[in-house]
mmCIF file of C-alpha atoms and ligand atoms in Angstrom:
data_model
loop_
_atom_site.group_PDB
_atom_site.id
_atom_site.type_symbol
_atom_site.label_atom_id
_atom_site.label_comp_id
_atom_site.label_asym_id
_atom_site.label_seq_id
_atom_site.Cartn_x
_atom_site.Cartn_y
_atom_site.Cartn_z
ATOM 1 C CA MET J 1 45.883 35.170 23.118
ATOM 2 C CA ARG J 2 49.262 33.637 24.340
ATOM 3 C CA LEU J 3 47.758 30.217 26.206
ATOM 4 C CA ALA J 4 45.105 29.527 23.204
ATOM 5 C CA GLY J 5 44.643 25.543 23.186
ATOM 6 C CA LYS J 6 46.865 25.019 26.455
ATOM 7 C CA THR J 7 45.368 23.440 29.693
ATOM 8 C CA ALA J 8 46.811 24.642 33.149
ATOM 9 C CA LEU J 9 46.868 23.256 36.473
ATOM 10 C CA ILE J 10 47.406 25.798 39.282
ATOM 11 C CA THR J 11 47.426 24.511 42.985
ATOM 12 C CA GLY J 12 46.376 27.124 45.495
ATOM 13 C CA GLY J 13 44.340 28.586 42.509
ATOM 14 C CA SER J 14 41.222 29.669 44.467
ATOM 15 C CA LEU J 15 42.526 32.953 46.205
ATOM 16 C CA GLY J 16 45.343 35.384 46.150
ATOM 17 C CA ILE J 17 48.020 34.915 43.761
ATOM 18 C CA GLY J 18 46.887 31.784 42.208
ATOM 19 C CA ARG J 19 43.523 33.114 41.635
ATOM 20 C CA ALA J 20 44.999 35.929 39.905
ATOM 21 C CA VAL J 21 47.024 33.655 37.838
ATOM 22 C CA ALA J 22 44.055 31.658 37.008
ATOM 23 C CA LEU J 23 42.001 34.677 35.855
ATOM 24 C CA CYS J 24 44.859 35.899 33.667
ATOM 25 C CA PHE J 25 45.553 32.296 31.995
ATOM 26 C CA ALA J 26 41.789 31.734 31.349
ATOM 27 C CA GLN J 27 41.908 35.302 29.698
ATOM 28 C CA GLU J 28 44.971 34.263 27.780
ATOM 29 C CA GLY J 29 42.890 31.213 26.400
ATOM 30 C CA ALA J 30 43.764 28.396 28.752
ATOM 31 C CA LYS J 31 41.553 25.757 30.317
ATOM 32 C CA VAL J 32 42.380 26.354 33.929
ATOM 33 C CA ALA J 33 42.100 23.569 36.496
ATOM 34 C CA ILE J 34 42.341 25.138 40.075
ATOM 35 C CA SER J 35 42.888 23.068 43.067
ATOM 36 C CA GLY J 36 43.094 24.074 46.808
ATOM 37 C CA ARG J 37 41.502 22.992 50.153
ATOM 38 C CA GLY J 38 38.406 25.541 50.243
ATOM 39 C CA LYS J 39 35.429 24.063 47.932
ATOM 40 C CA GLU J 40 33.686 27.385 48.308
ATOM 41 C CA ALA J 41 36.573 29.730 47.218
ATOM 42 C CA LEU J 42 37.412 27.133 44.364
ATOM 43 C CA GLU J 43 33.833 27.017 43.174
ATOM 44 C CA GLU J 44 33.769 31.017 43.389
ATOM 45 C CA THR J 45 36.764 31.583 41.022
ATOM 46 C CA ALA J 46 35.853 28.738 38.625
ATOM 47 C CA SER J 47 32.672 30.491 38.422
ATOM 48 C CA ILE J 48 34.182 33.940 37.403
ATOM 49 C CA ILE J 49 36.152 32.405 34.706
ATOM 50 C CA ARG J 50 33.350 30.337 33.455
ATOM 51 C CA SER J 51 31.184 33.724 33.386
ATOM 52 C CA LYS J 52 33.637 35.038 31.232
ATOM 53 C CA GLY J 53 33.344 32.390 28.810
ATOM 54 C CA GLY J 54 36.497 30.462 30.126
ATOM 55 C CA GLU J 55 36.500 26.750 30.887
ATOM 56 C CA ALA J 56 37.507 25.823 34.335
ATOM 57 C CA LEU J 57 37.380 22.766 36.788
ATOM 58 C CA SER J 58 37.877 22.791 40.398
ATOM 59 C CA ILE J 59 39.132 20.033 42.634
ATOM 60 C CA VAL J 60 39.620 20.104 46.632
ATOM 61 C CA ALA J 61 42.803 18.509 46.916
ATOM 62 C CA ASP J 62 45.721 18.767 49.647
ATOM 63 C CA VAL J 63 49.033 18.973 48.494
ATOM 64 C CA GLN J 64 50.589 17.324 51.484
ATOM 65 C CA SER J 65 49.084 14.201 50.389
ATOM 66 C CA LYS J 66 50.565 12.068 47.444
ATOM 67 C CA SER J 67 47.180 10.205 47.057
ATOM 68 C CA GLU J 68 45.352 13.344 46.546
ATOM 69 C CA ILE J 69 48.026 14.874 44.257
ATOM 70 C CA ASP J 70 47.445 11.695 42.092
ATOM 71 C CA ARG J 71 43.403 12.249 42.219
ATOM 72 C CA MET J 72 43.884 15.906 41.261
ATOM 73 C CA VAL J 73 45.881 15.053 38.179
ATOM 74 C CA ASP J 74 44.089 11.950 37.362
ATOM 75 C CA TYR J 75 41.025 14.271 37.428
ATOM 76 C CA VAL J 76 42.509 16.870 35.047
ATOM 77 C CA LEU J 77 43.760 14.129 32.898
ATOM 78 C CA LYS J 78 40.418 12.362 32.610
ATOM 79 C CA SER J 79 38.486 15.550 32.041
ATOM 80 C CA TRP J 80 40.649 17.225 29.344
ATOM 81 C CA GLY J 81 43.310 14.628 28.327
ATOM 82 C CA ARG J 82 46.044 16.765 29.009
ATOM 83 C CA ILE J 83 48.230 19.227 31.237
ATOM 84 C CA ASP J 84 50.413 21.615 29.449
ATOM 85 C CA ILE J 85 51.220 23.835 32.468
ATOM 86 C CA LEU J 86 51.667 23.107 36.120
ATOM 87 C CA ILE J 87 51.856 26.221 38.659
ATOM 88 C CA ASN J 88 52.898 25.078 42.041
ATOM 89 C CA ASN J 89 51.500 28.003 43.854
ATOM 90 C CA ALA J 90 49.744 26.282 47.272
ATOM 91 C CA GLY J 91 51.780 27.665 50.089
ATOM 92 C CA ILE J 92 51.540 28.694 53.636
ATOM 93 C CA CYS J 93 53.432 31.215 55.860
ATOM 94 C CA HIS J 94 52.989 31.331 59.521
ATOM 95 C CA SER J 95 55.731 33.773 61.641
ATOM 96 C CA LYS J 96 57.182 32.675 64.417
ATOM 97 C CA PRO J 97 60.717 32.820 65.850
ATOM 98 C CA VAL J 98 63.093 30.036 65.208
ATOM 99 C CA LEU J 99 63.560 28.928 68.865
ATOM 100 C CA ASP J 100 59.564 28.518 69.199
ATOM 101 C CA ILE J 101 58.870 26.481 65.858
ATOM 102 C CA THR J 102 57.562 23.302 66.669
ATOM 103 C CA GLU J 103 58.341 20.104 64.947
ATOM 104 C CA GLU J 104 54.661 19.908 63.756
ATOM 105 C CA GLU J 105 54.828 23.712 62.237
ATOM 106 C CA TRP J 106 58.094 22.980 60.651
ATOM 107 C CA ASP J 107 56.972 19.806 58.894
ATOM 108 C CA GLN J 108 53.696 21.361 57.796
ATOM 109 C CA HIS J 109 55.630 24.666 55.735
ATOM 110 C CA LEU J 110 58.078 21.927 54.345
ATOM 111 C CA ASP J 111 55.269 19.356 53.433
ATOM 112 C CA ILE J 112 52.998 21.881 51.801
ATOM 113 C CA ASN J 113 55.639 24.433 50.339
ATOM 114 C CA LEU J 114 58.364 22.208 49.204
ATOM 115 C CA LYS J 115 56.957 18.448 49.103
ATOM 116 C CA GLY J 116 53.933 19.576 47.620
ATOM 117 C CA THR J 117 55.697 21.294 44.907
ATOM 118 C CA PHE J 118 58.116 18.141 44.451
ATOM 119 C CA LEU J 119 55.256 15.445 44.155
ATOM 120 C CA SER J 120 53.147 17.395 41.882
ATOM 121 C CA SER J 121 55.975 18.204 39.546
ATOM 122 C CA GLN J 122 57.223 14.552 39.591
ATOM 123 C CA ARG J 123 53.632 13.197 38.923
ATOM 124 C CA VAL J 124 52.910 15.783 35.961
ATOM 125 C CA ALA J 125 56.658 15.453 34.438
ATOM 126 C CA ARG J 126 56.282 11.479 34.509
ATOM 127 C CA GLU J 127 53.131 11.912 32.852
ATOM 128 C CA TRP J 128 54.784 14.142 30.140
ATOM 129 C CA VAL J 129 57.591 11.691 29.561
ATOM 130 C CA LYS J 130 55.540 8.825 29.372
ATOM 131 C CA ARG J 131 53.620 10.321 26.496
ATOM 132 C CA GLY J 132 57.016 11.930 24.668
ATOM 133 C CA GLU J 133 55.550 15.508 25.156
ATOM 134 C CA GLY J 134 57.014 18.473 26.740
ATOM 135 C CA GLY J 135 55.774 20.442 29.359
ATOM 136 C CA ASN J 136 55.899 23.582 31.681
ATOM 137 C CA ILE J 137 56.219 24.085 35.084
ATOM 138 C CA VAL J 138 56.336 27.460 37.195
ATOM 139 C CA ASN J 139 57.106 27.289 41.088
ATOM 140 C CA MET J 140 55.911 29.881 43.397
ATOM 141 C CA SER J 141 58.710 30.474 45.597
ATOM 142 C CA SER J 142 59.584 33.826 47.495
ATOM 143 C CA VAL J 143 62.278 36.417 47.728
ATOM 144 C CA ASN J 144 62.251 34.528 51.161
ATOM 145 C CA GLY J 145 63.974 31.578 49.353
ATOM 146 C CA ILE J 146 66.758 33.970 48.499
ATOM 147 C CA GLN J 147 67.375 36.272 51.466
ATOM 148 C CA ALA J 148 66.554 35.161 55.146
ATOM 149 C CA GLU J 149 63.750 37.203 56.911
ATOM 150 C CA ASP J 150 63.350 36.593 60.721
ATOM 151 C CA ASN J 151 60.697 34.770 62.054
ATOM 152 C CA GLN J 152 60.274 32.830 59.022
ATOM 153 C CA ALA J 153 62.858 29.955 59.240
ATOM 154 C CA HIS J 154 60.552 27.316 58.170
ATOM 155 C CA TYR J 155 59.263 29.382 55.323
ATOM 156 C CA ASN J 156 62.340 30.691 54.225
ATOM 157 C CA THR J 157 63.737 26.966 54.181
ATOM 158 C CA SER J 158 60.866 25.815 52.241
ATOM 159 C CA LYS J 159 61.212 28.439 49.635
ATOM 160 C CA GLY J 160 64.905 28.009 49.156
ATOM 161 C CA GLY J 161 64.451 24.303 48.632
ATOM 162 C CA ILE J 162 61.727 25.396 46.002
ATOM 163 C CA ASN J 163 64.593 27.407 44.139
ATOM 164 C CA LEU J 164 67.148 24.361 44.210
ATOM 165 C CA LEU J 165 64.206 21.921 43.149
ATOM 166 C CA THR J 166 63.566 24.088 40.146
ATOM 167 C CA MET J 167 67.208 24.191 39.171
ATOM 168 C CA SER J 168 67.435 20.249 39.939
ATOM 169 C CA MET J 169 64.332 19.558 37.882
ATOM 170 C CA ALA J 170 65.310 21.861 35.219
ATOM 171 C CA LEU J 171 68.738 20.211 34.567
ATOM 172 C CA GLU J 172 67.497 16.639 34.519
ATOM 173 C CA LEU J 173 64.193 17.496 32.256
ATOM 174 C CA ALA J 174 65.439 20.082 29.954
ATOM 175 C CA GLU J 175 66.307 17.400 27.232
ATOM 176 C CA LYS J 176 62.744 16.008 27.759
ATOM 177 C CA ASP J 177 61.609 19.695 26.438
ATOM 178 C CA ILE J 178 60.458 20.311 29.885
ATOM 179 C CA ARG J 179 60.839 23.594 31.246
ATOM 180 C CA VAL J 180 61.043 24.451 35.158
ATOM 181 C CA ASN J 181 61.113 28.009 36.226
ATOM 182 C CA ALA J 182 60.189 29.527 39.610
ATOM 183 C CA LEU J 183 58.950 33.178 40.546
ATOM 184 C CA CYS J 184 60.162 34.826 43.624
ATOM 185 C CA PRO J 185 57.506 37.379 44.442
ATOM 186 C CA GLY J 186 58.474 40.447 47.128
ATOM 187 C CA PHE J 187 55.404 41.411 49.586
ATOM 188 C CA ILE J 188 52.042 40.995 47.853
ATOM 189 C CA GLU J 189 48.607 41.912 48.884
ATOM 190 C CA THR J 190 46.776 38.615 49.747
ATOM 191 C CA ARG J 191 44.975 36.982 52.717
ATOM 192 C CA LEU J 192 48.676 35.959 53.720
ATOM 193 C CA THR J 193 49.984 39.654 54.115
ATOM 194 C CA ARG J 194 46.708 41.672 54.844
ATOM 195 C CA PRO J 195 46.873 41.876 58.539
ATOM 196 C CA ALA J 196 50.467 43.598 58.116
ATOM 197 C CA ILE J 197 49.249 45.789 55.489
ATOM 198 C CA GLN J 198 46.340 47.000 57.495
ATOM 199 C CA ASN J 199 48.695 47.936 60.426
ATOM 200 C CA ARG J 200 49.423 51.650 59.454
ATOM 201 C CA PRO J 201 52.706 51.831 61.339
ATOM 202 C CA VAL J 202 53.935 48.472 60.370
ATOM 203 C CA ILE J 203 53.133 48.915 56.784
ATOM 204 C CA LYS J 204 54.670 52.365 56.658
ATOM 205 C CA GLU J 205 58.183 51.171 57.952
ATOM 206 C CA TYR J 206 58.128 48.307 55.637
ATOM 207 C CA LEU J 207 57.406 50.270 52.699
ATOM 208 C CA LYS J 208 60.947 51.883 53.261
ATOM 209 C CA THR J 209 62.467 48.384 52.266
ATOM 210 C CA ILE J 210 60.607 48.439 48.671
ATOM 211 C CA PRO J 211 62.346 51.119 46.410
ATOM 212 C CA MET J 212 58.941 51.273 44.129
ATOM 213 C CA LYS J 213 57.657 52.162 47.489
ATOM 214 C CA ARG J 214 54.223 50.150 46.859
ATOM 215 C CA VAL J 215 53.096 46.602 47.887
ATOM 216 C CA GLY J 216 52.648 44.101 45.108
ATOM 217 C CA LEU J 217 49.423 43.298 43.562
ATOM 218 C CA PRO J 218 48.445 39.575 42.854
ATOM 219 C CA GLU J 219 48.010 40.755 39.105
ATOM 220 C CA ASP J 220 51.852 41.933 39.136
ATOM 221 C CA ILE J 221 52.824 38.340 39.690
ATOM 222 C CA ALA J 222 50.163 36.890 37.301
ATOM 223 C CA GLY J 223 51.857 38.658 34.157
ATOM 224 C CA ALA J 224 55.221 37.326 35.286
ATOM 225 C CA ALA J 225 53.628 33.706 35.489
ATOM 226 C CA LEU J 226 52.259 34.452 31.957
ATOM 227 C CA PHE J 227 55.402 35.254 30.562
ATOM 228 C CA MET J 228 57.197 32.081 32.254
ATOM 229 C CA ALA J 229 54.107 29.672 31.317
ATOM 230 C CA SER J 230 54.022 31.043 27.488
ATOM 231 C CA ASP J 231 56.400 30.420 24.518
ATOM 232 C CA ASP J 232 57.834 34.157 25.461
ATOM 233 C CA SER J 233 60.170 32.566 27.717
ATOM 234 C CA ARG J 234 61.020 29.461 25.556
ATOM 235 C CA TYR J 235 64.640 29.609 26.173
ATOM 236 C CA MET J 236 64.521 30.021 29.847
ATOM 237 C CA THR J 237 64.608 26.931 32.453
ATOM 238 C CA GLY J 238 65.751 26.809 35.774
ATOM 239 C CA HIS J 239 65.717 30.194 36.533
ATOM 240 C CA CYS J 240 64.094 32.102 39.609
ATOM 241 C CA LEU J 241 62.630 35.265 38.676
ATOM 242 C CA VAL J 242 62.459 38.139 41.243
ATOM 243 C CA VAL J 243 59.303 40.383 41.095
ATOM 244 C CA ASP J 244 59.640 42.340 44.129
ATOM 245 C CA GLY J 245 59.549 46.376 43.388
ATOM 246 C CA GLY J 246 63.016 46.281 43.761
ATOM 247 C CA GLN J 247 63.287 44.985 47.388
ATOM 248 C CA VAL J 248 66.367 42.596 47.362
ATOM 249 C CA ILE J 249 68.747 44.980 45.484
ATOM 250 C CA LYS J 250 68.295 47.302 48.347
ATOM 251 C CA LEU J 251 71.475 46.976 50.630
ATOM 252 C CA SER J 252 70.143 49.190 53.399
HETATM 253 N N1 NAD Y 301 51.692 37.228 49.546
HETATM 254 C C1 NAD Y 301 52.933 37.291 49.726
HETATM 255 O O1 NAD Y 301 53.431 38.394 49.715
HETATM 256 C C2 NAD Y 301 53.796 36.104 48.787
HETATM 257 C C3 NAD Y 301 55.088 36.379 48.627
HETATM 258 C C4 NAD Y 301 55.938 35.609 47.912
HETATM 259 C C5 NAD Y 301 55.395 34.251 47.739
HETATM 260 N N2 NAD Y 301 54.190 33.975 48.237
HETATM 261 C C6 NAD Y 301 53.581 32.816 47.643
HETATM 262 O O2 NAD Y 301 52.610 32.691 46.857
HETATM 263 C C7 NAD Y 301 51.975 31.449 47.145
HETATM 264 C C8 NAD Y 301 50.240 32.014 47.076
HETATM 265 O O3 NAD Y 301 50.285 32.796 48.397
HETATM 266 P P1 NAD Y 301 49.208 33.947 48.581
HETATM 267 O O4 NAD Y 301 49.508 35.211 49.111
HETATM 268 O O5 NAD Y 301 48.275 33.954 47.279
HETATM 269 O O6 NAD Y 301 48.036 33.213 49.754
HETATM 270 P P2 NAD Y 301 46.645 32.760 49.987
HETATM 271 O O7 NAD Y 301 46.597 32.184 51.456
HETATM 272 O O8 NAD Y 301 45.999 33.852 49.405
HETATM 273 O O9 NAD Y 301 46.414 31.504 49.091
HETATM 274 C C9 NAD Y 301 47.219 30.446 49.421
HETATM 275 C C10 NAD Y 301 46.506 29.164 48.207
HETATM 276 O O10 NAD Y 301 47.058 28.032 48.745
HETATM 277 C C11 NAD Y 301 46.319 26.896 49.075
HETATM 278 N N3 NAD Y 301 46.765 26.021 49.998
HETATM 279 C C12 NAD Y 301 47.367 26.414 51.279
HETATM 280 N N4 NAD Y 301 47.856 24.848 51.758
HETATM 281 C C13 NAD Y 301 47.281 24.193 50.849
HETATM 282 C C14 NAD Y 301 47.236 22.703 50.842
HETATM 283 N N5 NAD Y 301 47.835 22.005 51.993
HETATM 284 N N6 NAD Y 301 47.014 21.887 49.807
HETATM 285 C C15 NAD Y 301 46.214 22.532 48.830
HETATM 286 N N7 NAD Y 301 46.395 24.010 48.732
HETATM 287 C C16 NAD Y 301 46.705 24.715 50.006
HETATM 288 C C17 NAD Y 301 45.017 27.628 49.722
HETATM 289 O O11 NAD Y 301 43.808 26.913 49.620
HETATM 290 C C18 NAD Y 301 44.906 28.982 48.792
HETATM 291 O O12 NAD Y 301 44.132 28.769 47.479
HETATM 292 C C19 NAD Y 301 52.478 30.713 48.181
HETATM 293 O O13 NAD Y 301 53.409 29.810 47.947
HETATM 294 C C20 NAD Y 301 53.122 32.006 49.016
HETATM 295 O O14 NAD Y 301 54.080 31.263 49.702
HETATM 296 C C21 NAD Y 301 53.309 34.850 48.395
#
């Protein structure tokens, strides 16, 4: 078991990619705290982990709010005494042409995807530095943080920001034994993408852009998250790892 004795906090851990990461980490021996906005989905995921003999905490917390992030982190520290791994996975993505995006929609994408990642990372890293311990952060970015997709200006910008935040924090915290990396998934089947996947003509066209000719599964990302969160990647920091079936290498 590659995460035996470790505790992990996974934001947005109730559904989709976050849930697959939570189940994978629990299977690898980690205690897993999951947070998100929906109590029911959180409890469902936590009970799956417990039914398989794992330990799980579920916390309703909105990563747009600094006080909720503090409450989330305090709860895990009070319950388990430590956090070894932070996975900043909570995120939203709503398509809209750039000329139609409202200020509110812009702020919401930047607040949840980017500011939430910054505030959660800062809070947990401060704790590690205070205790003189190292730690490991994995940020859920996207291929949209590397290349621009149309109708996603707010989302693209938030994920590009995550990539630079990853490098910035990695740079400053490396000597404190804190690693900070990001994953850049391609098109993964979750609640976010299901409407497009169920639209046959759309998905048929879209698959032409993916050399491996299939949509990714949340478990494809969980495997990469396990690599980033475990000692298997111990000499990597500030890296943005693309997991996309080859989509971004394709020129046309
Ligand atoms: N699905 C994809 O194709 C894809 C591709 C690249 C990156 N990603 C990223 O992966 C992450 C997970 O996406 P997913 O596809 O599993 O989506 P999802 O909608 O299935 O899950 C999103 C999770 O984030 C949580 N969340 C949303 N807003 C929140 C908030 N304000 N505070 C706390 N939690 C919040 C939800 O409760 C849920 O648990 C996101 O950051 C997304 O941008 C997804």
